[in-house]
Coordinates of C-alpha atoms in Angstrom, one line a residue:
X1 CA 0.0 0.0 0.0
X2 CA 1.0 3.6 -0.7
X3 CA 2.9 4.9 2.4
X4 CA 1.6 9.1 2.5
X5 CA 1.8 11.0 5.4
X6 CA -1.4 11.0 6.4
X7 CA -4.5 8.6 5.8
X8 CA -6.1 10.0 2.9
X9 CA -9.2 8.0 3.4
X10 CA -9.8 9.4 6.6
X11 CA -10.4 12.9 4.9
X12 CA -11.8 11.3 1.3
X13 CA -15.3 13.2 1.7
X14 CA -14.0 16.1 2.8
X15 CA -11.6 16.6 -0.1
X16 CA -13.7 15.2 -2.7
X17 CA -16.3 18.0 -2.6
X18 CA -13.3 20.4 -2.1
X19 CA -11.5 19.9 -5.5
X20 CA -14.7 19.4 -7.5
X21 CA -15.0 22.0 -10.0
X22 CA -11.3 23.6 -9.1
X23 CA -9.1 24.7 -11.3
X24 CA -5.8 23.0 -11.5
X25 CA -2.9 25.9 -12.6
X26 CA -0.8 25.5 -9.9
X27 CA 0.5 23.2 -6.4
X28 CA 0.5 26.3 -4.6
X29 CA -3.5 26.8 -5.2
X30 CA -3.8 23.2 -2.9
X31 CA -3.1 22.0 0.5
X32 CA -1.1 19.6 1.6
X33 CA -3.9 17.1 2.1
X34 CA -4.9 17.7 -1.2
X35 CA -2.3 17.1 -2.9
X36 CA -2.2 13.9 -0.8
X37 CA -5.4 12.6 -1.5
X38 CA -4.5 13.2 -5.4
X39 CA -1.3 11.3 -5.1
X40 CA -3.3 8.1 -3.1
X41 CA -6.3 8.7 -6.0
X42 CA -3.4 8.4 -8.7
X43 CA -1.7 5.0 -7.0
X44 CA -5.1 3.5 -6.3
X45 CA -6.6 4.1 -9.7
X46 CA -3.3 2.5 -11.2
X47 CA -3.5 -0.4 -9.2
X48 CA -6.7 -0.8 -10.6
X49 CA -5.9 -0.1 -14.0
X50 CA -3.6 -2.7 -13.9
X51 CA -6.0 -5.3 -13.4
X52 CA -8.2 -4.2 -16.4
X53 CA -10.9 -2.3 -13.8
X54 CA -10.8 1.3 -15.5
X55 CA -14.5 2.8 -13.7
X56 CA -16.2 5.2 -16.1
X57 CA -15.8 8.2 -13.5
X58 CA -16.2 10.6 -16.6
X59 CA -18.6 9.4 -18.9
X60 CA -20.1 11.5 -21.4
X61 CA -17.5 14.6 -20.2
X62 CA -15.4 16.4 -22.6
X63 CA -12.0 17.8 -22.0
X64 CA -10.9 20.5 -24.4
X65 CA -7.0 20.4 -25.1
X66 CA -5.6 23.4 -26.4
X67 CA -1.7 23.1 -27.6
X68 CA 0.6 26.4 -28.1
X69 CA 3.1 24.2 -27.7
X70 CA 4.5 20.9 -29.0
X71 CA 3.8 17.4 -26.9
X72 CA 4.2 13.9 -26.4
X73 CA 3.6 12.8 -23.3
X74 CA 1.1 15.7 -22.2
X75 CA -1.5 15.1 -25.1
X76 CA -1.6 11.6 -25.6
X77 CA -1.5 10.4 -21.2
X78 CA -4.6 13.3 -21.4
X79 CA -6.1 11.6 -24.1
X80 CA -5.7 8.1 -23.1
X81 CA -7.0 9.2 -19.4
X82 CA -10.2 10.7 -20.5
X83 CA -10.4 7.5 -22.7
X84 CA -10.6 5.5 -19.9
X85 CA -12.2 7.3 -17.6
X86 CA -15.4 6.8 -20.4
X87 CA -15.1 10.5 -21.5
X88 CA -13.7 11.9 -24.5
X89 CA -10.6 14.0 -24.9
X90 CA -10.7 16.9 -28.1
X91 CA -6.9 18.2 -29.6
X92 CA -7.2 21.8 -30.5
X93 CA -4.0 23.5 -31.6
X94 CA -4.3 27.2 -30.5
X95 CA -3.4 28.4 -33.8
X96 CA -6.4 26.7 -35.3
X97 CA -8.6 28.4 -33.1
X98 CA -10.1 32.1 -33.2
X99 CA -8.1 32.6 -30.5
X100 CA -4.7 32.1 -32.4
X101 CA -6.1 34.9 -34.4
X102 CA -7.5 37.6 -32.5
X103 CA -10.2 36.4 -30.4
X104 CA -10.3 37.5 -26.8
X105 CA -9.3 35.1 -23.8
X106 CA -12.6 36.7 -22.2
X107 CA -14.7 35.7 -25.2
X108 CA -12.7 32.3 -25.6
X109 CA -13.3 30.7 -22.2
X110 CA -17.2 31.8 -21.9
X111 CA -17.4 30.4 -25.5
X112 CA -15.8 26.9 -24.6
X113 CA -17.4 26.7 -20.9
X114 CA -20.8 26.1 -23.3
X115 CA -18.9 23.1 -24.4
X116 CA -16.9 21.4 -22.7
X117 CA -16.6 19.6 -18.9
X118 CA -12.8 20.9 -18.7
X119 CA -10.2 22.5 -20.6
X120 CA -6.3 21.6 -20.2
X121 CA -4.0 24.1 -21.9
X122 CA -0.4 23.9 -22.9
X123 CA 1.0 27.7 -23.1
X124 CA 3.8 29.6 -23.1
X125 CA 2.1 32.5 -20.8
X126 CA 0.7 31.6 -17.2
X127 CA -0.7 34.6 -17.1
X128 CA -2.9 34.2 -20.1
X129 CA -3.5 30.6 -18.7
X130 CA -4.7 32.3 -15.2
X131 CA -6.7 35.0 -17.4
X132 CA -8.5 31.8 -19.8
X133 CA -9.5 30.4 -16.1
X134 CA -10.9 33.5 -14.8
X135 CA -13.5 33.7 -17.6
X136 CA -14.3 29.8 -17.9
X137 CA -16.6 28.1 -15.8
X138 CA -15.6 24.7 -16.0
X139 CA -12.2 24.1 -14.8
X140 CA -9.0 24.7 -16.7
X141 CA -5.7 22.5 -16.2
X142 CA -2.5 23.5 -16.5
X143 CA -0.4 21.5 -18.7
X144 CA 2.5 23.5 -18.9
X145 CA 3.1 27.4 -18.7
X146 CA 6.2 29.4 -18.9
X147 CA 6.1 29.0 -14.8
X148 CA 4.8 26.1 -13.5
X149 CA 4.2 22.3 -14.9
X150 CA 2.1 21.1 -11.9
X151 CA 1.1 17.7 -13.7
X152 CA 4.9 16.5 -14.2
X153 CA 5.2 17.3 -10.6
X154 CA 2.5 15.0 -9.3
X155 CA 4.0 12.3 -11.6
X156 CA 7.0 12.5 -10.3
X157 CA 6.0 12.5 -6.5
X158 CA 4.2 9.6 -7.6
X159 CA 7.1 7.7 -8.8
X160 CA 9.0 8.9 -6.0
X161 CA 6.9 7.2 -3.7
X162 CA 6.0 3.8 -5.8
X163 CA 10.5 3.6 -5.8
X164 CA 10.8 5.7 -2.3
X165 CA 8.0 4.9 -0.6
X166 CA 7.3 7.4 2.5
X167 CA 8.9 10.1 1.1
X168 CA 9.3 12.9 3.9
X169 CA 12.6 13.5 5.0
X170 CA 14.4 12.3 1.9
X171 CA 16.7 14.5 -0.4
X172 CA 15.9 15.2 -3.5
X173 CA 18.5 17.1 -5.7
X174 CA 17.6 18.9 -8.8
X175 CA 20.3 20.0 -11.2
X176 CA 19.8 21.8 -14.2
X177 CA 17.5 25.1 -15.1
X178 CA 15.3 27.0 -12.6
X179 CA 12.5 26.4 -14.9
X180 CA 8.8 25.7 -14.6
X181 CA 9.5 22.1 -14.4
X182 CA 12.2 22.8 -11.3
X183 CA 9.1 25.5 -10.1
X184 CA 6.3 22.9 -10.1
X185 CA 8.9 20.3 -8.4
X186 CA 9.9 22.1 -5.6
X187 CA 6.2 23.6 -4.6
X188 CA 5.9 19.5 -4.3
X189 CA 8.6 18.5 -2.4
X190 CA 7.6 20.7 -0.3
X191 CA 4.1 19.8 0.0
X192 CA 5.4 16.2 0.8
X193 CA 7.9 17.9 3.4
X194 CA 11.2 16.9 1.4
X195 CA 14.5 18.3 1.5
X196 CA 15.4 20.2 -1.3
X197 CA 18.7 20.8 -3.1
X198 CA 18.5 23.2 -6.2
X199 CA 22.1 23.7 -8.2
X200 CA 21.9 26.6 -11.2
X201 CA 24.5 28.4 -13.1
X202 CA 24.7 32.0 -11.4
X203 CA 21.8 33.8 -13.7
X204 CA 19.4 31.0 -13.9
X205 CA 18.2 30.5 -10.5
X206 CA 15.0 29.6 -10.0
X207 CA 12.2 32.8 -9.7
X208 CA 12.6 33.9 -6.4
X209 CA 9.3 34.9 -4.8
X210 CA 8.3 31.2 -6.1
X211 CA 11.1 29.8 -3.8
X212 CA 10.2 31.9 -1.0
X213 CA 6.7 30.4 -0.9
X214 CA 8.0 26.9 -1.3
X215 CA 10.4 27.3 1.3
X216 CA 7.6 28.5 3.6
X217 CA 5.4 25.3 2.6
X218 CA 8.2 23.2 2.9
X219 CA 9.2 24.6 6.7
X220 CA 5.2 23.9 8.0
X221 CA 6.0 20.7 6.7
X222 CA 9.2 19.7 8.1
X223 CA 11.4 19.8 4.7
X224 CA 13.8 22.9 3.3
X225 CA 14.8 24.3 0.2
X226 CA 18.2 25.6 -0.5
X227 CA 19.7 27.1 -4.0
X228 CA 23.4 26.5 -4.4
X229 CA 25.5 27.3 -7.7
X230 CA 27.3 23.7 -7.2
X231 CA 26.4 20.6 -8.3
X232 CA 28.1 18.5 -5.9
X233 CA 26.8 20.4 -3.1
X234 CA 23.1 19.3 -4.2
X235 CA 24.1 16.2 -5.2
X236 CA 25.8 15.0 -2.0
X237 CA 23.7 12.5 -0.3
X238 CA 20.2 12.8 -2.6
X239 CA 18.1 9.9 -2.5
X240 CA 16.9 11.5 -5.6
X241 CA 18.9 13.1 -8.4
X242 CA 16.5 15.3 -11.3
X243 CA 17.1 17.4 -14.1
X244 CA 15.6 18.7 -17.1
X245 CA 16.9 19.6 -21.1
X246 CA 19.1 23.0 -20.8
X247 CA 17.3 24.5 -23.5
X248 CA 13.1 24.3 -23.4
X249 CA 11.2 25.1 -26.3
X250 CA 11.3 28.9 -27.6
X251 CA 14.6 29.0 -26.2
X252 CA 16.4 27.4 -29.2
X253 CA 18.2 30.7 -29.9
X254 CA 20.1 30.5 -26.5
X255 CA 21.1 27.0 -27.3
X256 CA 25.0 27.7 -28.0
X257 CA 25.3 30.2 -24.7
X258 CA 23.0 27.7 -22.9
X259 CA 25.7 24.5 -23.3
X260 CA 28.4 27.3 -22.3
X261 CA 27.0 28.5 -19.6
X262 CA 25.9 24.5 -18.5
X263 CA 29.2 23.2 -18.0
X264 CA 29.6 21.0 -15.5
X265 CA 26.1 20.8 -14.5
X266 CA 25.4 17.4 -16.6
X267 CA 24.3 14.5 -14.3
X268 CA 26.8 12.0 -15.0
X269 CA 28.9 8.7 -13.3
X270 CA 31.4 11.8 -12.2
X271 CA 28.2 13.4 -10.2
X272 CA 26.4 10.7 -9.2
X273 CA 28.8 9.1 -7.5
X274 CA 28.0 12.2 -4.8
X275 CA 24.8 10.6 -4.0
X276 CA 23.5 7.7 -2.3
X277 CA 24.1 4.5 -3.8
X278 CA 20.5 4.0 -4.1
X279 CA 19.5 7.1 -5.5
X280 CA 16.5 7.3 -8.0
X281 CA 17.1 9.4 -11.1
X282 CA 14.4 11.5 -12.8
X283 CA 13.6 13.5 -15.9
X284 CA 10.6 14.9 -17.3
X285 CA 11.5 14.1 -20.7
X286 CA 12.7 14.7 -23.6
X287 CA 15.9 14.0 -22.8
X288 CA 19.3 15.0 -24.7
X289 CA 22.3 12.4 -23.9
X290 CA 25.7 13.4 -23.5
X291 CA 23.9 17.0 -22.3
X292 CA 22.2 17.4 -19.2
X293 CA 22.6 13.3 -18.7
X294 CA 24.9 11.2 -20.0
X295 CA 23.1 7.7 -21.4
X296 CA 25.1 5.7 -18.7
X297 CA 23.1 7.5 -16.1
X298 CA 19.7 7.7 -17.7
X299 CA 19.8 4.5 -18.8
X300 CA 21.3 2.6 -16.4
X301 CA 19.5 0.6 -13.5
X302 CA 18.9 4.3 -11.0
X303 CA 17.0 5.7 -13.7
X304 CA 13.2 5.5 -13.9
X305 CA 12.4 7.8 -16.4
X306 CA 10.1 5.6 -18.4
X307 CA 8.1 4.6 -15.1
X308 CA 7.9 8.4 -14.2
X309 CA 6.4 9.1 -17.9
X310 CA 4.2 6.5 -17.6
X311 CA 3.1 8.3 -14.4
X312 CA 1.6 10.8 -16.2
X313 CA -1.7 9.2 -17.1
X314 CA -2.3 8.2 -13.9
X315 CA -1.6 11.4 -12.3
X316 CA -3.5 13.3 -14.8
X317 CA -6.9 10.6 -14.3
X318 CA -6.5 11.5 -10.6
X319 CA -6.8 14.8 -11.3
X320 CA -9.5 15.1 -14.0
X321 CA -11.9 12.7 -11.8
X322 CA -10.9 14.7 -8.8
X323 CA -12.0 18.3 -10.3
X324 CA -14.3 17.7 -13.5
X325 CA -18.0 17.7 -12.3

C-alpha cells in the first residue's frame, strides 16, 4: 500500500467535494492534504488499471485540449486518461482556433465553458493561462506554462513514492534550469515535506518569490529548500537526483550560450557518484544524452524515467476525476 503522510481516506469526503470544480494551474493553489489525497487517488486508480478495472468516473464529459506548444507525453496520457475514464478527450492546436487569431481570452473561455466539462492548456504565458480560467466556468488544467508544470510534478511525486515509498525526509536534488519544471517540483517536495537541493548556473536561478513560498510550505512541513550554484553540493547524499533539457522550447536561440553556460552541471557517473548509492534518477523528458545526462546515467539501472512518464496518465486521471464535475 501507498505509504503518505497521512491517511487519505480518513479525509476522502471532505476533499472530494473540495476539488470538485477547481481549477488546476498551480501546487500552490492546494493544500497539503490535497495534494495527498490526489497522489493516493493516482496510485489506487493505477492499481486498478492494472488489473483491467478502468470505472467510467467521466462518462459522457469532454476535455478541451488546447496546444501552443508541442507534446508527447502531455497530449496523448490526457487523451488516453479521459479514454478510460469513459469520457472523450478533443486536440485543438491554438493556432487553429479564433483565439490564435485575435479572439479574446474573455470571449474564448465563456465560449468553450458552453462546451466542454474541462479545458487543459499547454501555453507559453501563465498569465494568459490564469486569465483563460478567470473567464471559464468549467475548470481549466494547467499542462505547462512558462512557470509552473504542476502535472509533471504530481508524476513524479508519484514515482518517487512507488520507488521511495514514504517520502518525507528524503533529499531530492535537482540539477539543471530554474525552470517551470524545477518550479512545479519544488512547490511539491515541499508539499510532501522533502529536503530540497537546487544547483543553477549564477543567472538562472530559480524565480525567487516562487522559492520563498515553497520554502515557507516546505518549513510547515518539516522539509527545506536551498539554492546553491554547485552541483556536488546538491548532489551530495540525494536519494533522488533530477534534471531537465538546458534548452526548453522557444529558447532554441540561446542554445550555444546555454551548453556554455551549462558546464559541468550534466548528471553524470562523475556526479552521481556524490549521492547515495540507491539514488532514484528522474527526468521529465525529452531528454538530450551526453547534455544534461549522460546515457550511462539515464539508462542505467537508478533511472526511472520511463516509469515516471508512464506516471503521467495516472496522475492526470487523478486529477480530471478529482476536479471535473
Amino acid at each position: 500500500m501507498i505509504k503518505l503522510p497521512l491517511s487519505a481516506l480518513n479525509i476522502e469526503e471532505k476533499i472530494e467535494k473540495s476539488l470538485k470544480g477547481r481549477d488546476f494551474l498551480t501546487l500552490l493553489d492546494f493544500t497539503t492534504e490535497e495534494i495527498t489525497y490526489l497522489l493516493h487517488k493516482a496510485y489506487v486508480m493505477k492499481q486498478e488499471a492494472t488489473k483491467g478495472n478502468l470505472p467510467p468516473a467521466l462518462a459522457g464529459k469532454t476535455l478541451g485540449m488546447i496546444f501552443e506548444k508541442h507534446s508527447t507525453r502531455t497530449r496523448i496520457s490526457f487523451e488516453v486518461g479521459m479514454i478510460q475514464l469513459g469520457g472523450h478527450a478533443m486536440f485543438m492546436n491554438a493556432k487553429d482556433l479564433q483565439i490564435g487569431r485575435g479572439e479574446s481570452v474573455y470571449d474564448t473561455g465563456h465560449v468553450l465553458s458552453e462546451y466542454l466539462d474541462g479545458v487543459m492548456i499547454r501555453a507559453n504565458s501563465h498569465e494568459m493561462v490564469k486569465e483563460l480560467a478567470k473567464h471559464t466556468s468549467v475548470p481549466v488544467i494547467n499542462g505547462l506554462t512558462d512557470l509552473f508544470h504542476p502535472c509533471q510534478a504530481m508524476a513524479d511525486l508519484l514515482t518517487m513514492i512507488e520507488c521511495k515509498g514514504a517520502i518525507a525526509g528524503l533529499k531530492l536534488a535537482y540539477v539543471g534550469d530554474g525552470n517551470n519544471v524545477a518550479h512545479s517540483l519544488i512547490i511539491g517536495a515541499a508539499h510532501m515535506g522533502m529536503h530540497v537541493a537546487v544547483a543553477t548556473p549564477a543567472g538562472y536561478e530559480c524565480n525567487g518569490e516562487i522559492v520563498v513560498k515553497a520554502k515557507e510550505l516546505a518549513s510547515h512541513n518539516g522539509g527545506s529548500i536551498v539554492e546553491t550554484n554547485d552541483p556536488i553540493e546538491a548532489v551530495i547524499d540525494a536519494d533522488i537526483v533530477y534534471t531537465d533539457v538546458w534548452t526548453s522550447m522557444g529558447q532554441e536561440d540561446e542554445t550555444e550560450k546555454r551548453l556554455q553556460d551549462f558546464a559541468g552541471f550534466q548528471i553524470n557517473d562523475e556526479l552521481i557518484v556524490h549521492a547515495k548509492s540507491d539514488f532514484v534518477f528522474l527526468h521529465c523528458l525529452p531528454a538530450h544524452r551526453e547534455e544534461e545526462v549522460s546515457a550511462s546515467v539515464i539508462d542505467g539501472p537508478n533511472s526511472f524515467v520511463f516509469q515516471q512518464a508512464g506516471n503521467r496518465l495516472h496522475a492526470q486521471k487523478a486529477i480530471l476525476a478529482a476536479v471535473i464535475e
